Short mmCIF file of N, CA and C in Angstrom, two decimals:
data_model
loop_
_atom_site.label_atom_id
_atom_site.label_comp_id
_atom_site.label_asym_id
_atom_site.label_seq_id
_atom_site.Cartn_x
_atom_site.Cartn_y
_atom_site.Cartn_z
N MET H 68 -3.46 46.94 -19.56
CA MET H 68 -3.65 45.65 -20.20
C MET H 68 -2.33 44.89 -20.28
N LYS H 69 -1.28 45.63 -20.66
CA LYS H 69 0.03 45.00 -20.77
C LYS H 69 0.50 44.50 -19.40
N LYS H 70 0.22 45.32 -18.35
CA LYS H 70 0.61 44.93 -16.99
C LYS H 70 -0.11 43.65 -16.56
N ASN H 71 -1.40 43.58 -16.85
CA ASN H 71 -2.17 42.38 -16.51
C ASN H 71 -1.60 41.14 -17.19
N PHE H 72 -1.21 41.28 -18.43
CA PHE H 72 -0.63 40.17 -19.17
C PHE H 72 0.69 39.72 -18.53
N ILE H 73 1.52 40.69 -18.17
CA ILE H 73 2.81 40.39 -17.52
C ILE H 73 2.59 39.72 -16.17
N TYR H 74 1.62 40.24 -15.38
CA TYR H 74 1.31 39.64 -14.08
C TYR H 74 0.80 38.21 -14.24
N THR H 75 -0.02 38.01 -15.25
CA THR H 75 -0.55 36.66 -15.51
C THR H 75 0.58 35.71 -15.86
N LEU H 76 1.49 36.15 -16.73
CA LEU H 76 2.64 35.30 -17.09
C LEU H 76 3.51 35.01 -15.88
N LEU H 77 3.74 36.04 -15.06
CA LEU H 77 4.55 35.87 -13.85
C LEU H 77 3.90 34.88 -12.89
N PHE H 78 2.58 34.99 -12.73
CA PHE H 78 1.84 34.07 -11.86
C PHE H 78 1.95 32.63 -12.38
N LEU H 79 1.74 32.45 -13.67
CA LEU H 79 1.84 31.11 -14.27
C LEU H 79 3.24 30.53 -14.13
N PHE H 80 4.25 31.38 -14.34
CA PHE H 80 5.63 30.93 -14.22
C PHE H 80 5.92 30.47 -12.79
N CYS H 81 5.48 31.27 -11.80
CA CYS H 81 5.71 30.91 -10.39
C CYS H 81 4.95 29.64 -10.02
N SER H 82 3.72 29.53 -10.49
CA SER H 82 2.93 28.32 -10.21
C SER H 82 3.60 27.10 -10.80
N PHE H 83 4.10 27.24 -12.02
CA PHE H 83 4.78 26.11 -12.68
C PHE H 83 6.04 25.73 -11.93
N SER H 84 6.79 26.72 -11.45
CA SER H 84 8.02 26.45 -10.70
C SER H 84 7.74 25.71 -9.41
N VAL H 85 6.68 26.13 -8.70
CA VAL H 85 6.31 25.45 -7.45
C VAL H 85 5.90 24.01 -7.75
N PHE H 86 5.11 23.82 -8.82
CA PHE H 86 4.68 22.47 -9.19
C PHE H 86 5.89 21.58 -9.49
N ASN H 87 6.85 22.10 -10.23
CA ASN H 87 8.04 21.32 -10.55
C ASN H 87 8.86 21.02 -9.30
N ALA H 88 8.93 21.98 -8.38
CA ALA H 88 9.68 21.74 -7.14
C ALA H 88 9.03 20.61 -6.35
N GLN H 89 7.69 20.60 -6.27
CA GLN H 89 7.01 19.53 -5.55
C GLN H 89 7.24 18.20 -6.25
N THR H 90 7.19 18.17 -7.54
CA THR H 90 7.41 16.94 -8.29
C THR H 90 8.84 16.43 -8.08
N ALA H 91 9.81 17.33 -8.09
CA ALA H 91 11.20 16.93 -7.87
C ALA H 91 11.37 16.35 -6.47
N GLU H 92 10.73 16.98 -5.48
CA GLU H 92 10.82 16.47 -4.11
C GLU H 92 10.12 15.12 -3.99
N ASP H 93 8.95 15.00 -4.63
CA ASP H 93 8.23 13.72 -4.63
C ASP H 93 9.08 12.64 -5.29
N LYS H 94 9.70 12.96 -6.41
CA LYS H 94 10.55 11.97 -7.10
C LYS H 94 11.69 11.51 -6.19
N LYS H 95 12.27 12.45 -5.47
CA LYS H 95 13.37 12.11 -4.56
C LYS H 95 12.87 11.19 -3.44
N GLU H 96 11.75 11.56 -2.80
CA GLU H 96 11.20 10.75 -1.71
C GLU H 96 10.77 9.37 -2.21
N ILE H 97 10.11 9.35 -3.36
CA ILE H 97 9.65 8.07 -3.94
C ILE H 97 10.84 7.19 -4.29
N SER H 98 11.88 7.77 -4.88
CA SER H 98 13.07 6.98 -5.25
C SER H 98 13.69 6.29 -4.04
N ILE H 99 13.80 7.03 -2.93
CA ILE H 99 14.37 6.45 -1.70
C ILE H 99 13.45 5.34 -1.18
N ALA H 100 12.14 5.62 -1.15
CA ALA H 100 11.18 4.64 -0.63
C ALA H 100 11.15 3.37 -1.49
N VAL H 101 11.12 3.54 -2.80
CA VAL H 101 11.08 2.38 -3.71
C VAL H 101 12.33 1.53 -3.53
N THR H 102 13.48 2.18 -3.43
CA THR H 102 14.74 1.45 -3.21
C THR H 102 14.69 0.65 -1.91
N ASP H 103 14.22 1.29 -0.83
CA ASP H 103 14.13 0.61 0.48
C ASP H 103 13.13 -0.56 0.44
N ILE H 104 11.96 -0.31 -0.14
CA ILE H 104 10.92 -1.36 -0.18
C ILE H 104 11.39 -2.56 -0.98
N LEU H 105 11.99 -2.32 -2.14
CA LEU H 105 12.48 -3.44 -2.95
C LEU H 105 13.63 -4.17 -2.26
N LYS H 106 14.51 -3.41 -1.61
CA LYS H 106 15.61 -4.05 -0.87
C LYS H 106 15.07 -4.88 0.29
N GLY H 107 14.06 -4.34 0.97
CA GLY H 107 13.43 -5.07 2.07
C GLY H 107 12.82 -6.38 1.59
N PHE H 108 12.13 -6.33 0.44
CA PHE H 108 11.52 -7.54 -0.09
C PHE H 108 12.59 -8.52 -0.58
N GLN H 109 13.60 -8.00 -1.23
CA GLN H 109 14.69 -8.84 -1.76
C GLN H 109 15.44 -9.56 -0.64
N THR H 110 15.69 -8.87 0.46
CA THR H 110 16.47 -9.44 1.56
C THR H 110 15.59 -10.04 2.66
N LYS H 111 14.27 -10.05 2.42
CA LYS H 111 13.28 -10.57 3.38
C LYS H 111 13.34 -9.82 4.70
N ASN H 112 13.52 -8.49 4.58
CA ASN H 112 13.59 -7.62 5.75
C ASN H 112 12.29 -6.82 5.85
N GLY H 113 11.31 -7.38 6.55
CA GLY H 113 10.01 -6.73 6.69
C GLY H 113 10.09 -5.39 7.40
N ASP H 114 11.05 -5.24 8.33
CA ASP H 114 11.19 -3.97 9.06
C ASP H 114 11.52 -2.82 8.12
N LEU H 115 12.35 -3.09 7.10
CA LEU H 115 12.70 -2.06 6.13
C LEU H 115 11.47 -1.62 5.33
N MET H 116 10.60 -2.57 5.03
CA MET H 116 9.36 -2.25 4.32
C MET H 116 8.37 -1.55 5.25
N ASN H 117 8.31 -2.00 6.48
CA ASN H 117 7.31 -1.47 7.42
C ASN H 117 7.56 -0.03 7.84
N LYS H 118 8.74 0.48 7.61
CA LYS H 118 8.96 1.89 7.95
C LYS H 118 8.17 2.80 7.01
N TYR H 119 7.62 2.22 5.93
CA TYR H 119 6.77 2.97 5.00
C TYR H 119 5.29 2.62 5.18
N MET H 120 4.97 1.97 6.29
CA MET H 120 3.58 1.61 6.58
C MET H 120 2.90 2.72 7.37
N ASN H 121 1.64 2.97 7.05
CA ASN H 121 0.85 3.90 7.84
C ASN H 121 0.04 3.07 8.83
N PRO H 122 0.24 3.27 10.14
CA PRO H 122 -0.43 2.43 11.13
C PRO H 122 -1.95 2.56 11.12
N THR H 123 -2.47 3.66 10.64
CA THR H 123 -3.92 3.85 10.59
C THR H 123 -4.57 2.99 9.51
N TYR H 124 -3.92 2.89 8.35
CA TYR H 124 -4.53 2.23 7.19
C TYR H 124 -4.03 0.82 6.93
N GLY H 125 -2.82 0.48 7.38
CA GLY H 125 -2.28 -0.85 7.12
C GLY H 125 -1.90 -1.03 5.66
N ILE H 126 -1.84 -2.29 5.23
CA ILE H 126 -1.48 -2.59 3.84
C ILE H 126 -2.44 -3.62 3.27
N GLY H 127 -2.92 -3.37 2.08
CA GLY H 127 -3.79 -4.31 1.39
C GLY H 127 -2.99 -5.19 0.46
N ILE H 128 -3.29 -6.48 0.46
CA ILE H 128 -2.67 -7.42 -0.48
C ILE H 128 -3.74 -7.78 -1.49
N LEU H 129 -3.52 -7.42 -2.75
CA LEU H 129 -4.45 -7.72 -3.83
C LEU H 129 -4.04 -9.04 -4.47
N TYR H 130 -4.99 -9.97 -4.64
CA TYR H 130 -4.68 -11.28 -5.21
C TYR H 130 -5.86 -11.76 -6.05
N LYS H 131 -5.67 -12.85 -6.76
CA LYS H 131 -6.76 -13.47 -7.52
C LYS H 131 -6.94 -14.90 -7.05
N SER H 132 -8.20 -15.32 -7.02
CA SER H 132 -8.52 -16.71 -6.70
C SER H 132 -9.67 -17.13 -7.62
N GLY H 133 -9.40 -18.11 -8.46
CA GLY H 133 -10.42 -18.56 -9.40
C GLY H 133 -10.84 -17.48 -10.36
N GLY H 134 -9.93 -16.56 -10.67
CA GLY H 134 -10.22 -15.47 -11.59
C GLY H 134 -10.83 -14.25 -10.94
N ASP H 135 -11.30 -14.37 -9.68
CA ASP H 135 -11.91 -13.23 -8.99
C ASP H 135 -10.86 -12.48 -8.19
N LEU H 136 -11.02 -11.17 -8.13
CA LEU H 136 -10.12 -10.33 -7.38
C LEU H 136 -10.50 -10.35 -5.90
N GLY H 137 -9.50 -10.42 -5.04
CA GLY H 137 -9.72 -10.37 -3.61
C GLY H 137 -8.62 -9.55 -2.95
N PHE H 138 -8.81 -9.26 -1.67
CA PHE H 138 -7.73 -8.60 -0.94
C PHE H 138 -7.85 -8.89 0.55
N VAL H 139 -6.71 -8.85 1.19
CA VAL H 139 -6.66 -8.96 2.65
C VAL H 139 -5.98 -7.70 3.17
N LEU H 140 -6.37 -7.27 4.34
CA LEU H 140 -5.78 -6.08 4.95
C LEU H 140 -4.93 -6.52 6.12
N ASN H 141 -3.66 -6.16 6.10
CA ASN H 141 -2.72 -6.51 7.17
C ASN H 141 -2.26 -5.26 7.89
N GLU H 142 -1.87 -5.42 9.15
CA GLU H 142 -1.36 -4.29 9.92
C GLU H 142 0.06 -3.93 9.52
N GLU H 143 0.79 -4.91 8.99
CA GLU H 143 2.18 -4.69 8.60
C GLU H 143 2.58 -5.74 7.59
N VAL H 144 3.76 -5.56 7.02
CA VAL H 144 4.32 -6.58 6.13
C VAL H 144 5.05 -7.59 7.00
N ASP H 145 4.60 -8.83 6.94
CA ASP H 145 5.25 -9.92 7.66
C ASP H 145 5.63 -10.96 6.62
N LEU H 146 6.91 -11.01 6.27
CA LEU H 146 7.36 -11.89 5.20
C LEU H 146 7.40 -13.36 5.62
N ASN H 147 7.03 -13.64 6.87
CA ASN H 147 6.90 -15.03 7.32
C ASN H 147 5.48 -15.56 7.06
N ARG H 148 4.55 -14.64 6.75
CA ARG H 148 3.17 -15.04 6.42
C ARG H 148 2.98 -14.99 4.92
N SER H 149 1.89 -15.61 4.46
CA SER H 149 1.61 -15.60 3.03
C SER H 149 1.12 -14.22 2.59
N LEU H 150 1.32 -13.93 1.30
CA LEU H 150 0.79 -12.72 0.70
C LEU H 150 -0.42 -13.15 -0.13
N GLY H 151 -1.61 -12.90 0.39
CA GLY H 151 -2.80 -13.42 -0.29
C GLY H 151 -2.74 -14.94 -0.26
N TYR H 152 -2.80 -15.55 -1.44
CA TYR H 152 -2.68 -17.00 -1.51
C TYR H 152 -1.25 -17.46 -1.81
N ILE H 153 -0.32 -16.54 -1.90
CA ILE H 153 1.07 -16.90 -2.14
C ILE H 153 1.66 -17.33 -0.80
N GLU H 154 2.08 -18.59 -0.72
CA GLU H 154 2.53 -19.13 0.56
C GLU H 154 3.84 -18.54 1.06
N LYS H 155 4.72 -18.17 0.16
CA LYS H 155 5.99 -17.62 0.61
C LYS H 155 6.42 -16.51 -0.34
N THR H 156 7.29 -15.66 0.12
CA THR H 156 7.80 -14.61 -0.76
C THR H 156 8.72 -15.23 -1.80
N TRP H 157 8.82 -14.59 -2.90
CA TRP H 157 9.63 -15.10 -4.00
C TRP H 157 10.87 -14.23 -4.15
N ASN H 158 11.77 -14.66 -4.98
CA ASN H 158 13.03 -13.95 -5.16
C ASN H 158 12.93 -12.90 -6.26
N ILE H 159 13.54 -11.75 -6.00
CA ILE H 159 13.69 -10.72 -7.03
C ILE H 159 15.17 -10.36 -7.11
N ARG H 160 15.60 -9.94 -8.30
CA ARG H 160 16.99 -9.53 -8.48
C ARG H 160 17.16 -8.04 -8.18
N ASN H 161 16.17 -7.23 -8.56
CA ASN H 161 16.17 -5.79 -8.25
C ASN H 161 17.41 -5.10 -8.79
N GLN H 162 17.62 -5.19 -10.11
CA GLN H 162 18.84 -4.65 -10.73
C GLN H 162 18.61 -3.46 -11.65
N PHE H 163 17.38 -2.99 -11.78
CA PHE H 163 17.08 -1.97 -12.78
C PHE H 163 16.99 -0.58 -12.18
N PRO H 164 17.43 0.44 -12.93
CA PRO H 164 17.24 1.82 -12.47
C PRO H 164 15.77 2.23 -12.61
N ILE H 165 15.35 3.18 -11.82
CA ILE H 165 13.96 3.65 -11.88
C ILE H 165 13.72 4.44 -13.17
N GLN H 166 12.62 4.11 -13.82
CA GLN H 166 12.15 4.89 -14.97
C GLN H 166 10.80 5.47 -14.58
N PHE H 167 10.68 6.78 -14.64
CA PHE H 167 9.43 7.42 -14.28
C PHE H 167 8.47 7.42 -15.46
N ASP H 168 7.20 7.14 -15.16
CA ASP H 168 6.11 7.18 -16.13
C ASP H 168 6.35 6.29 -17.36
N THR H 169 6.89 5.11 -17.11
CA THR H 169 7.03 4.08 -18.13
C THR H 169 6.15 2.92 -17.69
N THR H 170 5.59 2.20 -18.64
CA THR H 170 4.77 1.05 -18.27
C THR H 170 5.38 -0.22 -18.85
N PHE H 171 5.19 -1.30 -18.14
CA PHE H 171 5.65 -2.61 -18.60
C PHE H 171 4.46 -3.54 -18.69
N GLU H 172 4.37 -4.25 -19.79
CA GLU H 172 3.21 -5.10 -20.04
C GLU H 172 3.50 -6.54 -19.64
N TYR H 173 2.53 -7.14 -18.92
CA TYR H 173 2.65 -8.52 -18.49
C TYR H 173 1.87 -9.42 -19.44
N ASP H 174 2.52 -10.48 -19.89
CA ASP H 174 1.89 -11.45 -20.78
C ASP H 174 1.34 -12.58 -19.92
N ALA H 175 0.03 -12.52 -19.63
CA ALA H 175 -0.60 -13.50 -18.73
C ALA H 175 -0.55 -14.91 -19.31
N LYS H 176 -0.64 -15.03 -20.62
CA LYS H 176 -0.63 -16.35 -21.25
C LYS H 176 0.71 -17.06 -21.03
N ASN H 177 1.79 -16.33 -21.24
CA ASN H 177 3.13 -16.92 -21.08
C ASN H 177 3.71 -16.71 -19.69
N GLN H 178 2.96 -16.01 -18.83
CA GLN H 178 3.35 -15.72 -17.44
C GLN H 178 4.75 -15.10 -17.33
N LYS H 179 4.95 -14.05 -18.14
CA LYS H 179 6.21 -13.31 -18.05
C LYS H 179 6.03 -11.90 -18.60
N TRP H 180 6.95 -11.04 -18.24
CA TRP H 180 6.94 -9.66 -18.72
C TRP H 180 7.49 -9.60 -20.13
N LYS H 181 6.87 -8.76 -20.96
CA LYS H 181 7.33 -8.60 -22.34
C LYS H 181 8.67 -7.87 -22.37
N LYS H 182 8.85 -6.95 -21.42
CA LYS H 182 10.10 -6.21 -21.29
C LYS H 182 10.37 -6.01 -19.81
N GLU H 183 11.63 -6.08 -19.41
CA GLU H 183 11.98 -5.94 -18.00
C GLU H 183 12.38 -4.50 -17.68
N GLY H 184 12.21 -4.11 -16.42
CA GLY H 184 12.60 -2.78 -15.96
C GLY H 184 11.90 -2.42 -14.67
N LEU H 185 12.14 -1.21 -14.18
CA LEU H 185 11.53 -0.71 -12.95
C LEU H 185 10.82 0.60 -13.27
N SER H 186 9.50 0.58 -13.12
CA SER H 186 8.67 1.72 -13.48
C SER H 186 8.00 2.33 -12.26
N VAL H 187 7.97 3.67 -12.21
CA VAL H 187 7.23 4.41 -11.20
C VAL H 187 6.26 5.32 -11.94
N GLN H 188 4.96 5.09 -11.76
CA GLN H 188 3.94 5.88 -12.43
C GLN H 188 3.25 6.80 -11.43
N PHE H 189 3.46 8.10 -11.59
CA PHE H 189 2.74 9.09 -10.79
C PHE H 189 1.32 9.23 -11.30
N ASN H 190 0.44 9.81 -10.48
CA ASN H 190 -0.96 10.06 -10.84
C ASN H 190 -1.63 8.79 -11.35
N SER H 191 -1.44 7.72 -10.62
CA SER H 191 -1.97 6.42 -11.04
C SER H 191 -3.41 6.21 -10.58
N ASN H 192 -4.20 5.67 -11.48
CA ASN H 192 -5.58 5.33 -11.18
C ASN H 192 -5.71 3.83 -10.88
N ALA H 193 -4.60 3.18 -10.58
CA ALA H 193 -4.57 1.72 -10.41
C ALA H 193 -5.53 1.23 -9.35
N VAL H 194 -5.59 1.88 -8.20
CA VAL H 194 -6.44 1.39 -7.11
C VAL H 194 -7.92 1.51 -7.48
N ASN H 195 -8.30 2.61 -8.12
CA ASN H 195 -9.69 2.74 -8.58
C ASN H 195 -10.01 1.66 -9.61
N ALA H 196 -9.05 1.37 -10.48
CA ALA H 196 -9.26 0.32 -11.49
C ALA H 196 -9.44 -1.04 -10.82
N TYR H 197 -8.65 -1.32 -9.78
CA TYR H 197 -8.84 -2.56 -9.01
C TYR H 197 -10.22 -2.59 -8.38
N ALA H 198 -10.61 -1.49 -7.73
CA ALA H 198 -11.89 -1.43 -7.02
C ALA H 198 -13.05 -1.72 -7.97
N ASP H 199 -12.95 -1.27 -9.21
CA ASP H 199 -14.01 -1.50 -10.20
C ASP H 199 -14.10 -2.96 -10.62
N LYS H 200 -13.04 -3.74 -10.39
CA LYS H 200 -13.03 -5.15 -10.82
C LYS H 200 -13.57 -6.11 -9.77
N PHE H 201 -13.79 -5.63 -8.55
CA PHE H 201 -14.32 -6.51 -7.51
C PHE H 201 -15.77 -6.87 -7.81
N LEU H 202 -16.19 -8.03 -7.39
CA LEU H 202 -17.59 -8.43 -7.54
C LEU H 202 -18.47 -7.43 -6.80
N PRO H 203 -19.68 -7.16 -7.31
CA PRO H 203 -20.53 -6.12 -6.72
C PRO H 203 -20.84 -6.30 -5.23
N GLN H 204 -20.89 -7.54 -4.75
CA GLN H 204 -21.23 -7.74 -3.33
C GLN H 204 -20.13 -7.28 -2.36
N TYR H 205 -18.94 -7.02 -2.89
CA TYR H 205 -17.86 -6.51 -2.03
C TYR H 205 -17.78 -5.00 -2.19
N SER H 206 -18.13 -4.28 -1.14
CA SER H 206 -18.14 -2.81 -1.22
C SER H 206 -16.78 -2.26 -0.81
N VAL H 207 -15.76 -2.57 -1.61
CA VAL H 207 -14.40 -2.17 -1.25
C VAL H 207 -14.21 -0.66 -1.29
N LYS H 208 -14.96 0.03 -2.14
CA LYS H 208 -14.80 1.48 -2.25
C LYS H 208 -15.17 2.20 -0.96
N ASP H 209 -15.92 1.53 -0.09
CA ASP H 209 -16.29 2.13 1.20
C ASP H 209 -15.22 1.93 2.27
N GLN H 210 -14.23 1.10 1.98
CA GLN H 210 -13.19 0.83 2.96
C GLN H 210 -12.10 1.91 2.90
N GLU H 211 -11.59 2.27 4.05
CA GLU H 211 -10.64 3.39 4.17
C GLU H 211 -9.41 3.23 3.29
N ILE H 212 -8.89 2.02 3.18
CA ILE H 212 -7.68 1.79 2.38
C ILE H 212 -7.92 2.15 0.91
N PHE H 213 -9.14 1.94 0.43
CA PHE H 213 -9.48 2.31 -0.94
C PHE H 213 -9.81 3.79 -1.05
N LYS H 214 -10.46 4.33 -0.04
CA LYS H 214 -10.82 5.75 -0.07
C LYS H 214 -9.59 6.66 -0.16
N ILE H 215 -8.55 6.33 0.61
CA ILE H 215 -7.36 7.19 0.59
C ILE H 215 -6.62 7.12 -0.74
N ASN H 216 -6.95 6.14 -1.57
CA ASN H 216 -6.32 5.99 -2.88
C ASN H 216 -7.23 6.44 -4.01
N SER H 217 -8.35 7.08 -3.69
CA SER H 217 -9.32 7.42 -4.72
C SER H 217 -8.87 8.59 -5.61
N SER H 218 -7.98 9.44 -5.11
CA SER H 218 -7.47 10.56 -5.90
C SER H 218 -6.14 10.17 -6.55
N PRO H 219 -6.11 9.97 -7.88
CA PRO H 219 -4.89 9.53 -8.55
C PRO H 219 -3.68 10.43 -8.30
N LYS H 220 -3.90 11.72 -8.04
CA LYS H 220 -2.75 12.62 -7.85
C LYS H 220 -1.93 12.25 -6.62
N ASN H 221 -2.49 11.45 -5.72
CA ASN H 221 -1.77 11.02 -4.51
C ASN H 221 -1.30 9.57 -4.59
N VAL H 222 -1.36 8.98 -5.78
CA VAL H 222 -1.07 7.55 -5.91
C VAL H 222 0.06 7.31 -6.92
N VAL H 223 0.98 6.44 -6.51
CA VAL H 223 2.09 6.02 -7.36
C VAL H 223 2.03 4.50 -7.48
N PHE H 224 2.13 4.00 -8.71
CA PHE H 224 2.13 2.56 -8.96
C PHE H 224 3.52 2.14 -9.39
N VAL H 225 4.12 1.20 -8.67
CA VAL H 225 5.50 0.77 -8.92
C VAL H 225 5.48 -0.65 -9.47
N THR H 226 6.21 -0.86 -10.56
CA THR H 226 6.31 -2.18 -11.16
C THR H 226 7.77 -2.54 -11.36
N LEU H 227 8.21 -3.60 -10.71
CA LEU H 227 9.51 -4.19 -11.00
C LEU H 227 9.21 -5.36 -11.94
N ALA H 228 9.40 -5.14 -13.22
CA ALA H 228 9.11 -6.16 -14.23
C ALA H 228 10.39 -6.94 -14.51
N GLU H 229 10.48 -8.11 -13.90
CA GLU H 229 11.63 -8.97 -14.16
C GLU H 229 11.16 -10.41 -14.18
N ASN H 230 11.71 -11.16 -15.09
CA ASN H 230 11.33 -12.56 -15.25
C ASN H 230 12.29 -13.44 -14.48
N SER H 231 11.73 -14.32 -13.68
CA SER H 231 12.52 -15.19 -12.82
C SER H 231 13.27 -16.23 -13.65
N LYS H 232 14.46 -16.56 -13.20
CA LYS H 232 15.25 -17.60 -13.87
C LYS H 232 14.77 -18.99 -13.46
N GLU H 233 14.24 -19.08 -12.23
CA GLU H 233 13.72 -20.37 -11.76
C GLU H 233 12.20 -20.30 -11.74
N LYS H 234 11.55 -21.44 -11.52
CA LYS H 234 10.09 -21.45 -11.46
C LYS H 234 9.66 -20.74 -10.19
N ALA H 235 8.85 -19.70 -10.36
CA ALA H 235 8.42 -18.89 -9.22
C ALA H 235 6.94 -18.58 -9.39
N PRO H 236 6.24 -18.36 -8.27
CA PRO H 236 4.81 -18.05 -8.39
C PRO H 236 4.56 -16.72 -9.11
N ILE H 237 5.49 -15.79 -8.96
CA ILE H 237 5.32 -14.45 -9.52
C ILE H 237 6.66 -13.96 -10.05
N ASN H 238 6.59 -13.21 -11.13
CA ASN H 238 7.78 -12.55 -11.68
C ASN H 238 7.76 -11.08 -11.28
N GLY H 239 8.84 -10.60 -10.71
CA GLY H 239 8.93 -9.19 -10.34
C GLY H 239 8.13 -8.87 -9.09
N PHE H 240 7.74 -7.60 -8.96
CA PHE H 240 7.05 -7.14 -7.75
C PHE H 240 6.32 -5.85 -8.08
N ARG H 241 5.04 -5.77 -7.68
CA ARG H 241 4.24 -4.56 -7.92
C ARG H 241 3.63 -4.07 -6.60
N PHE H 242 3.63 -2.75 -6.43
CA PHE H 242 3.02 -2.19 -5.22
C PHE H 242 2.57 -0.75 -5.47
N VAL H 243 1.75 -0.27 -4.55
CA VAL H 243 1.18 1.08 -4.62
C VAL H 243 1.67 1.88 -3.43
N MET H 244 2.04 3.13 -3.70
CA MET H 244 2.38 4.06 -2.63
C MET H 244 1.40 5.23 -2.69
N THR H 245 1.04 5.76 -1.53
CA THR H 245 0.04 6.82 -1.43
C THR H 245 0.56 7.94 -0.56
N LYS H 246 0.33 9.17 -1.01
CA LYS H 246 0.74 10.33 -0.22
C LYS H 246 -0.38 10.65 0.78
N ILE H 247 -0.04 10.50 2.06
CA ILE H 247 -0.99 10.75 3.15
C ILE H 247 -0.37 11.79 4.08
N GLU H 248 -1.06 12.91 4.22
CA GLU H 248 -0.58 14.00 5.07
C GLU H 248 0.87 14.37 4.75
N GLY H 249 1.19 14.48 3.46
CA GLY H 249 2.50 14.95 3.01
C GLY H 249 3.61 13.92 2.99
N LYS H 250 3.30 12.65 3.31
CA LYS H 250 4.33 11.62 3.34
C LYS H 250 3.88 10.41 2.51
N TRP H 251 4.82 9.76 1.84
CA TRP H 251 4.51 8.60 0.99
C TRP H 251 4.53 7.31 1.81
N PHE H 252 3.46 6.51 1.66
CA PHE H 252 3.32 5.25 2.38
C PHE H 252 3.05 4.10 1.41
N LEU H 253 3.49 2.92 1.80
CA LEU H 253 3.19 1.68 1.07
C LEU H 253 1.76 1.27 1.47
N THR H 254 0.83 1.19 0.49
CA THR H 254 -0.56 0.90 0.84
C THR H 254 -1.09 -0.41 0.24
N PHE H 255 -0.55 -0.84 -0.90
CA PHE H 255 -0.99 -2.10 -1.51
C PHE H 255 0.20 -2.84 -2.09
N ILE H 256 0.13 -4.18 -2.00
CA ILE H 256 1.02 -5.07 -2.74
C ILE H 256 0.13 -5.85 -3.69
N ASP H 257 0.53 -5.92 -4.95
CA ASP H 257 -0.27 -6.57 -5.98
C ASP H 257 0.35 -7.92 -6.36
N VAL H 258 -0.38 -8.99 -6.07
CA VAL H 258 0.05 -10.34 -6.48
C VAL H 258 -0.98 -10.95 -7.42
N THR H 259 -1.68 -10.09 -8.17
CA THR H 259 -2.78 -10.55 -9.01
C THR H 259 -2.34 -11.33 -10.25
N GLU H 260 -1.07 -11.26 -10.60
CA GLU H 260 -0.64 -12.03 -11.78
C GLU H 260 -0.62 -13.53 -11.49
N TYR H 261 -0.67 -13.89 -10.21
CA TYR H 261 -0.74 -15.31 -9.83
C TYR H 261 -2.17 -15.64 -9.43
N ASP H 262 -2.78 -16.59 -10.10
CA ASP H 262 -4.13 -16.99 -9.77
C ASP H 262 -4.07 -18.28 -8.97
N ALA H 263 -4.65 -18.27 -7.77
CA ALA H 263 -4.55 -19.42 -6.85
C ALA H 263 -5.20 -20.67 -7.39
N GLU H 264 -6.12 -20.56 -8.34
CA GLU H 264 -6.81 -21.76 -8.85
C GLU H 264 -6.65 -21.87 -10.35
#
């Protein structure tokens, strides 16, 4: 009985160590990717962002029009084209260190973040939450880009919460990364805080 207890503890300890090692590796990979993606957006370097694109799934741009949620699927990030209904990319400062599992709240009425910072949320259910907000006639859950994001354990939601000094369509930058076949990819850009109408 005592041996079984010791073996059980040893098994749990080893399992926990492996889990932590994977999390540490994921944090390292995500940190590098988030830094590159934000730098790419800040410097209008689509190539830097596209190195995190999965050619099979592309990238979804989530936006709002007249209060309704919509999305377009692109093969790559092209900063010369509009993002949803946003005609041009906006400026970000990108000055904050990454905070893991912190959330920042957006004040839609005043169109600004209540607190600024850079958040990376592991195990995010963000894409499923978006899918639930689409009008019933749009079967987005059947589309591959949504299917690969259906398991929160493979989804990271990134929020750069910063308020622009000048008038801008959007403050900060939000996007989703998804682990596909062991590698993290940029799968969604969220511009839903700007309503086209």
